[in-house]
Structure formats: structure tokens, C-alpha cells
CSV table of C-alpha atoms in Angstrom, one decimal:
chain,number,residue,atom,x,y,z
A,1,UNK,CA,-15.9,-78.4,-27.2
A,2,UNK,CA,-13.0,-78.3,-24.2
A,3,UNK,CA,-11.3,-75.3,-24.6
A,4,UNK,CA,-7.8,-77.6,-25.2
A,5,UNK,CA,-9.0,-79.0,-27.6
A,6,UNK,CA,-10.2,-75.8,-29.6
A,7,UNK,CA,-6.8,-74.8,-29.5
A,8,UNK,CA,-5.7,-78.2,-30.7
A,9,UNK,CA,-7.4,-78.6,-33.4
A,10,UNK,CA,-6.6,-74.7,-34.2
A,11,UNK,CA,-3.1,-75.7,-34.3
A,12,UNK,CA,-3.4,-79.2,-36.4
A,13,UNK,CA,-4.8,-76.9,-39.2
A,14,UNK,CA,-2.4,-73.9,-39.2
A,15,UNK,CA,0.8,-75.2,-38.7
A,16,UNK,CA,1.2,-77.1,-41.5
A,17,UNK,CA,-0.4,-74.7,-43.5
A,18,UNK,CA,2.3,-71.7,-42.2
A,19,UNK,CA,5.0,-73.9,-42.3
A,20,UNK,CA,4.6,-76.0,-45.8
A,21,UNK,CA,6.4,-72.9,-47.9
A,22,UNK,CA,8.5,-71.5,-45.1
A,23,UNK,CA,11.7,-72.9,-46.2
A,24,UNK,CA,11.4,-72.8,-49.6
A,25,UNK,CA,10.9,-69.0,-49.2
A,26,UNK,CA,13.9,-69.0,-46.5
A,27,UNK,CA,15.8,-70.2,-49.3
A,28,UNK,CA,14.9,-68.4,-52.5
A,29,UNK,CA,15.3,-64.9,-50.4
A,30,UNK,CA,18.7,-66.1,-49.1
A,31,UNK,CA,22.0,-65.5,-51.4
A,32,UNK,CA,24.2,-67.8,-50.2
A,33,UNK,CA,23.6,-72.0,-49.4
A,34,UNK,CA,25.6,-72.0,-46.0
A,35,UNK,CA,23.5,-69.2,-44.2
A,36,UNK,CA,20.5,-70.4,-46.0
A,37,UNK,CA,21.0,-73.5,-43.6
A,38,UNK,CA,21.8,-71.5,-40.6
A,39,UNK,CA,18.7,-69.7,-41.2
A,40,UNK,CA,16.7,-72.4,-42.1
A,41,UNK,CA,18.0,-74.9,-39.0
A,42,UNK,CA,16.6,-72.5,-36.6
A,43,UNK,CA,13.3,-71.4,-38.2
A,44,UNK,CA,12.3,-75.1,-38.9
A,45,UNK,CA,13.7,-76.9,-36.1
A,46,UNK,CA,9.9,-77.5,-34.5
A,47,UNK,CA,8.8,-74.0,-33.1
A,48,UNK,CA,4.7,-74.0,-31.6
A,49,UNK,CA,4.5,-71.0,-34.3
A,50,UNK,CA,2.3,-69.4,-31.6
A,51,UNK,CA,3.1,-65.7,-33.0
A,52,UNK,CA,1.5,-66.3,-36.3
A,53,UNK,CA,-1.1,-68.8,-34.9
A,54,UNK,CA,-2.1,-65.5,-32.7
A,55,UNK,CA,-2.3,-63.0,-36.3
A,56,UNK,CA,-4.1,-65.5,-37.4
A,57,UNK,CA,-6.4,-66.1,-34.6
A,58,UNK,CA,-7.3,-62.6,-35.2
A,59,UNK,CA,-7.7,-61.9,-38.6
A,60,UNK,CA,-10.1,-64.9,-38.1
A,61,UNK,CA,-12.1,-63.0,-34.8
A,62,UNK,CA,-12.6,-60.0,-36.8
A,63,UNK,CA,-14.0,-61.8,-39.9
A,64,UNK,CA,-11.2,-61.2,-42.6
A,65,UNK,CA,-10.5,-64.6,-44.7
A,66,UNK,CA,-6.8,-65.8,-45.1
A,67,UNK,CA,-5.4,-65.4,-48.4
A,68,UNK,CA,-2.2,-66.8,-49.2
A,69,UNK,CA,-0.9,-64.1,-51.3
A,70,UNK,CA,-1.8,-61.5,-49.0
A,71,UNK,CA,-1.3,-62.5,-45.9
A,72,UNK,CA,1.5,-65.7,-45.5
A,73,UNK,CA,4.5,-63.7,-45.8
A,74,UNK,CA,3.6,-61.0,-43.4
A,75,UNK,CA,2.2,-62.9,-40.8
A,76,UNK,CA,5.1,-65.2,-40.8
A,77,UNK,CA,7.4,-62.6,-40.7
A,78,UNK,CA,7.1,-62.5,-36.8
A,79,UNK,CA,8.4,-65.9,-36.8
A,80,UNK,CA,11.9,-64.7,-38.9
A,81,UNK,CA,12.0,-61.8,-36.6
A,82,UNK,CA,11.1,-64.0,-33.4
A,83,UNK,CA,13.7,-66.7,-34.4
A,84,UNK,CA,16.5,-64.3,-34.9
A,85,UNK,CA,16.0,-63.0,-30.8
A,86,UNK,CA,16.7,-66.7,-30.4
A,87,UNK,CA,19.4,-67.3,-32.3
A,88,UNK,CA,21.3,-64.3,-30.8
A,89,UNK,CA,20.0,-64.6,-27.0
A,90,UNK,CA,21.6,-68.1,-27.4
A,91,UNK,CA,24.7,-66.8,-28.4
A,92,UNK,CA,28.0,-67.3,-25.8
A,93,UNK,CA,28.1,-63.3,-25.4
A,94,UNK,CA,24.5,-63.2,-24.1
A,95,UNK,CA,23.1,-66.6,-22.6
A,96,UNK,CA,25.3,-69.1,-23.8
A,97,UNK,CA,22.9,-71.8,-24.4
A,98,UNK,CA,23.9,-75.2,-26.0
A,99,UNK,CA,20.5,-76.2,-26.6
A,100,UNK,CA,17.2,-75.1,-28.2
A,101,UNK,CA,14.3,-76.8,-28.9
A,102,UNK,CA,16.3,-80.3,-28.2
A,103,UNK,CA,18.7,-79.6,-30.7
A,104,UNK,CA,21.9,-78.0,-30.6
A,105,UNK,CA,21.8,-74.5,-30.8
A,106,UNK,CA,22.7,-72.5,-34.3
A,107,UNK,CA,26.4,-71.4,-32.7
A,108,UNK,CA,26.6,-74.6,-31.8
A,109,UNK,CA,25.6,-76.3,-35.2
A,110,UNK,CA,27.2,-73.2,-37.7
A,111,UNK,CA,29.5,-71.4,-35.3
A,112,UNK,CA,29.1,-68.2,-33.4
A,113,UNK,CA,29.7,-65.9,-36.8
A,114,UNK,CA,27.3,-67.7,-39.0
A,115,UNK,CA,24.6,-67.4,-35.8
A,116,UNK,CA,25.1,-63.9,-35.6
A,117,UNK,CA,24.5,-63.3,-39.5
A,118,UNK,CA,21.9,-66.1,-39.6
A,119,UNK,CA,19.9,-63.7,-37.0
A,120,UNK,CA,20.5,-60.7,-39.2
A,121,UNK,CA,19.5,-62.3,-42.0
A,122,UNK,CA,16.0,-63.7,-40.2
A,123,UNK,CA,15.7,-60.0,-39.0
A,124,UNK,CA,16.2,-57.8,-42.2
A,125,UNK,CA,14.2,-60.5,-44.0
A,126,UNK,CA,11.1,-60.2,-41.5
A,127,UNK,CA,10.5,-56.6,-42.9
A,128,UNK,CA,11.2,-57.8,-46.5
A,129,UNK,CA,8.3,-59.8,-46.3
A,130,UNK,CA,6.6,-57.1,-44.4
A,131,UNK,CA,5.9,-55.6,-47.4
A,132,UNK,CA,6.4,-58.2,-50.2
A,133,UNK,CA,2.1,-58.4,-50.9
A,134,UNK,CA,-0.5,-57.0,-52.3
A,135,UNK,CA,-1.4,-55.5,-49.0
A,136,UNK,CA,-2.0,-51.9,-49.4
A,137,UNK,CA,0.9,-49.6,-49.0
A,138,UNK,CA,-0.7,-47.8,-45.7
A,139,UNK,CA,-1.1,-51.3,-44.1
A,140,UNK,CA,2.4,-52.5,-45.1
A,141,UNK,CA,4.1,-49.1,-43.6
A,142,UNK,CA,1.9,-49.6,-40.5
A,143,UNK,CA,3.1,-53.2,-40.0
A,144,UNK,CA,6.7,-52.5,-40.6
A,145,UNK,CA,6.8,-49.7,-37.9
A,146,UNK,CA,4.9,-51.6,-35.4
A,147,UNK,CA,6.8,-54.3,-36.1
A,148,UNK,CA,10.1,-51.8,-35.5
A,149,UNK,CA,8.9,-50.8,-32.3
A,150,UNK,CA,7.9,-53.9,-31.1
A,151,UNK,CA,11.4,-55.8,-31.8
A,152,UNK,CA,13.8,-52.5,-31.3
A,153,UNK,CA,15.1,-50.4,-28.5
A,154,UNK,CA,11.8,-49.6,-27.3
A,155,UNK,CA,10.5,-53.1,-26.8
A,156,UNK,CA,12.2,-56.4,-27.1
A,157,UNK,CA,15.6,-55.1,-27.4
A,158,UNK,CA,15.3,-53.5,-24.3
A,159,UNK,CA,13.9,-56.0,-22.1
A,160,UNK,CA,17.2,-58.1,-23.6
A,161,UNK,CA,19.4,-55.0,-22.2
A,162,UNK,CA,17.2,-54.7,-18.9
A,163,UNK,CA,17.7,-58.7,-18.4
A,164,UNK,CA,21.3,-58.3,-18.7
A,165,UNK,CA,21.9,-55.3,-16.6
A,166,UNK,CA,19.5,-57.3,-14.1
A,167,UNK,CA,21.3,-60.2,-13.7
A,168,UNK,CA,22.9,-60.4,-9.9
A,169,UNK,CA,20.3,-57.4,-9.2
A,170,UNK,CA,16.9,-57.8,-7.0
A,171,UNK,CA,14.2,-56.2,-9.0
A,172,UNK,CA,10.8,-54.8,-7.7
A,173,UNK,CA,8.1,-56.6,-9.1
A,174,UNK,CA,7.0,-53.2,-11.2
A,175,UNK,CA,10.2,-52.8,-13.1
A,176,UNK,CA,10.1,-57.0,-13.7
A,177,UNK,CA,6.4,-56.0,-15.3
A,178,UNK,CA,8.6,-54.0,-17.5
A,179,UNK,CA,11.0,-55.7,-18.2
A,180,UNK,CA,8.8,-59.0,-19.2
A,181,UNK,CA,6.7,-56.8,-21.3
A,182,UNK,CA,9.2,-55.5,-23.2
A,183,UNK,CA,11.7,-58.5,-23.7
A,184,UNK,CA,8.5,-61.3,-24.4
A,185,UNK,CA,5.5,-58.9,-24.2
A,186,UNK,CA,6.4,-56.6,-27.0
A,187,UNK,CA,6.3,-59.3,-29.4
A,188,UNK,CA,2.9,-61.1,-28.9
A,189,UNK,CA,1.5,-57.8,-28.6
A,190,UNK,CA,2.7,-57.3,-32.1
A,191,UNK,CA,1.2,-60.3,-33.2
A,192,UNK,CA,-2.3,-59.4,-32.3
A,193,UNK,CA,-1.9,-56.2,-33.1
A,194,UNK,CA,-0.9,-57.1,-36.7
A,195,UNK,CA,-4.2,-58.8,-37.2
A,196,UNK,CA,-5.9,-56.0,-36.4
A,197,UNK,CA,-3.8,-54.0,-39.1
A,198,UNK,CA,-4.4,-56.1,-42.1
A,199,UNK,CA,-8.1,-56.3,-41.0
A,200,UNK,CA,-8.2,-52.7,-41.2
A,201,UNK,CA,-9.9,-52.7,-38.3
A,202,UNK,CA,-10.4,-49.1,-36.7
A,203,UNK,CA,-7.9,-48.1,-33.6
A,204,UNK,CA,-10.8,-47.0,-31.3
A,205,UNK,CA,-11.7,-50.8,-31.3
A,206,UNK,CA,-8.1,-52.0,-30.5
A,207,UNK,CA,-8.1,-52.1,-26.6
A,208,UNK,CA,-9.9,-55.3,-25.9
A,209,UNK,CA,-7.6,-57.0,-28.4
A,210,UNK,CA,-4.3,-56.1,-27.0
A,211,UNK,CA,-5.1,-56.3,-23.5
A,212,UNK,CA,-6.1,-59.6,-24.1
A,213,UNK,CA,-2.5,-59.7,-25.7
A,214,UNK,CA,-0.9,-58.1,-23.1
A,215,UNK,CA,-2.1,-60.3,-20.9
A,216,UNK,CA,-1.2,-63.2,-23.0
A,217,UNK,CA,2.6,-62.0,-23.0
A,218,UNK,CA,2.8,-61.2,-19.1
A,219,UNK,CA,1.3,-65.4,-18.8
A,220,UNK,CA,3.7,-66.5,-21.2
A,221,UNK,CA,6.8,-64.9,-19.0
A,222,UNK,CA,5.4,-66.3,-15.5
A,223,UNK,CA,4.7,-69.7,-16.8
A,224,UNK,CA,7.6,-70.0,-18.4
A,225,UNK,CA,9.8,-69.1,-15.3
A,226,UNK,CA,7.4,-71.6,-13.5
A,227,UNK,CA,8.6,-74.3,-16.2
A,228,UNK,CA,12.0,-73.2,-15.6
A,229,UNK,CA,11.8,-74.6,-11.8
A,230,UNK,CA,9.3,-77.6,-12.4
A,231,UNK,CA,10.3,-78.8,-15.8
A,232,UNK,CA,12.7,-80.7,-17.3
A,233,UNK,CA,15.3,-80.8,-20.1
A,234,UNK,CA,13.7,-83.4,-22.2
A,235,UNK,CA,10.3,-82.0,-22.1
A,236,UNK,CA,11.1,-78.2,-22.8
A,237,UNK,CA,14.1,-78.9,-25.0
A,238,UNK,CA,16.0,-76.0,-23.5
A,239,UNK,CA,18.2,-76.3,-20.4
A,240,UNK,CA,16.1,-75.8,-17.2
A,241,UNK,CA,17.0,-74.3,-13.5
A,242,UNK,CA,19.5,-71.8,-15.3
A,243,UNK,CA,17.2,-68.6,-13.8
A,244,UNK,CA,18.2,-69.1,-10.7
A,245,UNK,CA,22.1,-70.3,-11.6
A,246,UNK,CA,22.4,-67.1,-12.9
A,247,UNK,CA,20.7,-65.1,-10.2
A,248,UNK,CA,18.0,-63.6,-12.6
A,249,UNK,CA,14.8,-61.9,-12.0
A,250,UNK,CA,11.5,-64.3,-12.2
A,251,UNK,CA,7.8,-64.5,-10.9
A,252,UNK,CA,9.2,-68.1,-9.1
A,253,UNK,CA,12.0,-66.0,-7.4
A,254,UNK,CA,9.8,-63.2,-6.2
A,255,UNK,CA,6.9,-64.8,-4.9
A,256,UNK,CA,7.7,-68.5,-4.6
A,257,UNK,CA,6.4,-71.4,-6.6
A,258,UNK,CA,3.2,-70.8,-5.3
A,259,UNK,CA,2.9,-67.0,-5.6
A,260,UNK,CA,3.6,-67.1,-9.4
A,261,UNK,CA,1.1,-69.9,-9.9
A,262,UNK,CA,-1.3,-67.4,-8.5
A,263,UNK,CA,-0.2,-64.4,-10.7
A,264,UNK,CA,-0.6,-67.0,-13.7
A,265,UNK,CA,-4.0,-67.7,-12.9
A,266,UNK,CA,-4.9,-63.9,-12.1
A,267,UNK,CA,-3.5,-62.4,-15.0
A,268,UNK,CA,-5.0,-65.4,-17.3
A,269,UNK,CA,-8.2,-64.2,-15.5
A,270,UNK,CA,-7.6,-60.2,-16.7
A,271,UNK,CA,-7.0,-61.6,-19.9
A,272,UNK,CA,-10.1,-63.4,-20.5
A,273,UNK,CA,-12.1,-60.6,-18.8
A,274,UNK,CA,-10.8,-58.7,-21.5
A,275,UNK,CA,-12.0,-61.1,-24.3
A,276,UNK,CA,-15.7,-60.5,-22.7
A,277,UNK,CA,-15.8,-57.2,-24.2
A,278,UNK,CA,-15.5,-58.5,-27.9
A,279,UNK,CA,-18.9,-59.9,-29.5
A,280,UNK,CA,-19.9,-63.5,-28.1
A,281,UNK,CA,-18.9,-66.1,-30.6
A,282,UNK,CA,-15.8,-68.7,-32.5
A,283,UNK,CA,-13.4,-65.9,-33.0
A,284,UNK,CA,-13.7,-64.5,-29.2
A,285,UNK,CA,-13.6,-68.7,-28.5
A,286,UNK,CA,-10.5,-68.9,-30.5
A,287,UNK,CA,-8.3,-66.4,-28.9
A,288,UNK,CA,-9.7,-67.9,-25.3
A,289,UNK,CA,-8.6,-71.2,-26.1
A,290,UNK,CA,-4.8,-69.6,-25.9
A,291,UNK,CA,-5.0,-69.7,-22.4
A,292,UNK,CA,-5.4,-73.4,-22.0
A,293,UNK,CA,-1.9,-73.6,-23.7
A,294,UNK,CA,-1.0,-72.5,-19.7
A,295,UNK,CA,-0.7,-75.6,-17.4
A,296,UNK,CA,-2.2,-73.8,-14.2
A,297,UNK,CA,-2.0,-77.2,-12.3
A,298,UNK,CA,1.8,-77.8,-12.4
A,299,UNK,CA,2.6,-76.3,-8.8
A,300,UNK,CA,0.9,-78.3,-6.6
A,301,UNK,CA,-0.7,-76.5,-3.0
């Protein structure tokens, strides 16, 4: 089977299956109707769920069965937390973005007050649901502070802060690493990483795993500043060409269109060479097949 199509079909089967109680749930945790919307806007307004598709991806390369009761709310818990880093980077106090997803943006739809507590509601409720299963108590506790980590000061929060202290500033392709890993890395690190704590799966056999996710995060960052230059509007749903309005940091900027291309396909290679150390079969397959979500032929020689 192409590998495109692996991860196709992956995605035909999970996202309805993560999304069909998501609101619902937004809703019943949520005390009051108006930020229930502004919650809800942003978390079902059409997001690739790739966070949770990668947990799940992983539970399912290490064997462990999805259960509903067990495992929907903490898997999709990234997806509060991730939605609420969008909600606020959108914000006018940090990128000022009128569009998301090819709708208008929560400030734009609610108002820049509601946003704000529409992210701090999606955040705080993340590690509600953290911990609102039968998991056991050790593997809820270890979630919720990787989880912490990931998303706070020491990760994703402090890419945000690096990016904004960046801005106007040329950056040495080390300290962009850094930066990219913290403000997009941290994240789907966290996602595989969470598989591998509800599988119980020993720590000594973690490293394949999260380089592989590692290398997943650092793709995700270059291709995406690659779309940035070569994309448009309508296709990402996101304003494009702001990057370089705004004198940021990116792969594109450092090492022309080109030079990223070829980090993109060298890092997708580290990636997969990482993958080769896990046991040959479907569940190695499966978290390959994330690589073909990268369009490797969009800058043309």
C-alpha cells in the first residue's frame, strides 16, 4: 500500500472517531453557553487532529487496543491544549491574525476577552481530562507533568517568548533548532510520548519513539515555513508571506527555498532511520506514513 495512502486511510478512521463526542464533552465541562462557543468554534473548526492521530498511532505500534473510556479524553486533551496556543498566538498582542483555518479567527468571531478566556478554558480543561479515566493514578500524574512541561515555560511557552524576542533579530540556525523545538517540537514530542505512557511501555525503550518525534516536530516547522513562501491563502487557510513581513526567523530565510527543501528531506530521513530501530511491521508502517503528510516536491530545483 503507498505510504499516502496508509496515512489516508489512518485518518478517514480516526477522525471521526476523535472528533464525534468532542463538543458535546467541550460543552458539558464548560459553565457558561457564550465561552462554550468560543471554545467550541476553535476546537471544531476543521483541525488535521494530527496530535492525537500521533498518540494514537502509538498506542497502536506498541500493541495497546483503544478504549473509549480509557483513553478518548486523555489523548484528546492535546488537542484543548494545542487549540488554546492558537487561540492566543492569534491574538492582536501576539500575531494578530484575522484568520485561521479559513475562518475568522476566535478574537475576531467572540472578541479579544472571550479569546483569551476561551484559551484558558481549552488549557485548564486539557489537564482535567488528563486525569478524568480509569487510567491508573501513576499514568495520569505522568501524563499531566509531561504534558506541563511540554506546553509551559520549558517548552512551548518558550519557543512563543524566543519567537517574539526574535522578531527583527538574525538567528543562528542552532538557536532556531531551539527555538522550533520548543515552540512546535515540544508538543508532538508530547504526543508520542503520551502513547508510550498509557502503554506503560518501559523508558529504556523510549528513544526510537521520540526521535522519530523529534524529527517529526523539526519537519513540521521547516515545511511549514516552506508553505509560508509557496502557498497560498486559500489552500492553508491562514494568511501566507507574513514570516518574512515580520522579519522572522525561518528554514526559507536561512538557507533559501532550496536549502530548506533539503533540510526537510534530511531530517524526514533521520526520522525514518529512527523508525528502523522499532520491530518490522503495521505499527512501525503507521508512524512512517506521517512523513508523507510532507510535500517534499513543492520547491522545484
Amino acid at each position: 500500500m503507498p505510504i499516502e495512502t496508509r496515512l489516508t486511510q489512518f485518518e478517514t478512521t480516526w477522525v471521526p472517531r476523535l472528533n464525534a463526542p468532542l463538543q458535546a464533552a467541550i460543552e458539558r465541562d464548560a459553565g457558561d453557553t457564550r465561552l462554550a462557543d468560543a471554545m467550541t468554534y476553535s476546537v471544531m473548526a476543521g483541525g488535521k487532529r494530527l496530535r492525537p492521530l500521533l498518540t494514537v498511532a502509538t498506542l497502536q505500534a506498541l500493541g495497546v487496543t483503544f478504549e473509549e473510556q480509557r483513553h478518548w479524553q486523555p489523548v484528546m486533551a492535546l488537542e484543548l491544549l494545542h487549540t488554546y496556543s492558537l487561540i492566543h498566538d492569534d491574538l492582536p498582542a501576539m500575531d494578530n491574525d484575522d484568520l485561521r483555518r479559513g475562518e475568522p479567527t476566535n478574537h475576531v468571531k467572540f472578541g479579544a476577552g472571550m479569546a483569551t478566556l476561551a484559551g484558558d478554558g481549552l488549557l485548564t480543561l486539557a489537564f482535567q481530562w488528563l486525569t478524568a479515566s480509569d487510567l491508573p493514578a501513576t499514568t495520569q500524574a505522568q501524563l499531566v507533568q509531561a504534558l506541563a512541561i511540554a506546553a509551559g515555560p520549558g517548552g512551548m511557552v518558550a519557543g512563543q517568548a524566543k519567537d517574539i524576542q526574535s522578531e527583527h533579530v538574525d538567528l543562528p540556525l542552532d538557536r532556531l533548532r531551539v527555538l522550533h523545538r520548543e515552540k512546535t517540537g515540544a508538543l508532538l514530542h508530547y504526543a508520542v510520548q503520551a502513547g508510550l505512557i498509557m502503554g506503560q511501555t518501559p523508558q529504556a525503550q523510549w528513544t526510537p519513539y521520540l526521535q522519530f518525534a523529534d524529527a517529526f516536530g523539526l519537519s513540521f516547522q521547516i515545511y511549514d515555513d516552506i508553505l509560508d513562501v509557496v502557498g497560498t491563502a486559500a489552500e492553508l487557510g491562514k494568511a501566507t508571506q507574513k514570516d518574512a513581513g515580520e522579519a522572522k526567523n525561518t528554514y526559507p530565510g536561512k538557507l533559501g527555498l532550496e536549502g530548506a527543501n533539503q533540510a526537510l528531506i534530511a531530517t524526514i530521513q533521520t526520522g525514518k532511520q529512527a523508525l528502523a530501530e522499532l520491530p518490522a511491521g503495521d505499527g512501525r508502517d503507521l508512524l512512517a506514513a506521517f512523513f508523507s503528510y510532507f510535500d517534499t516536491k513543492r520547491v522545484k530545483p
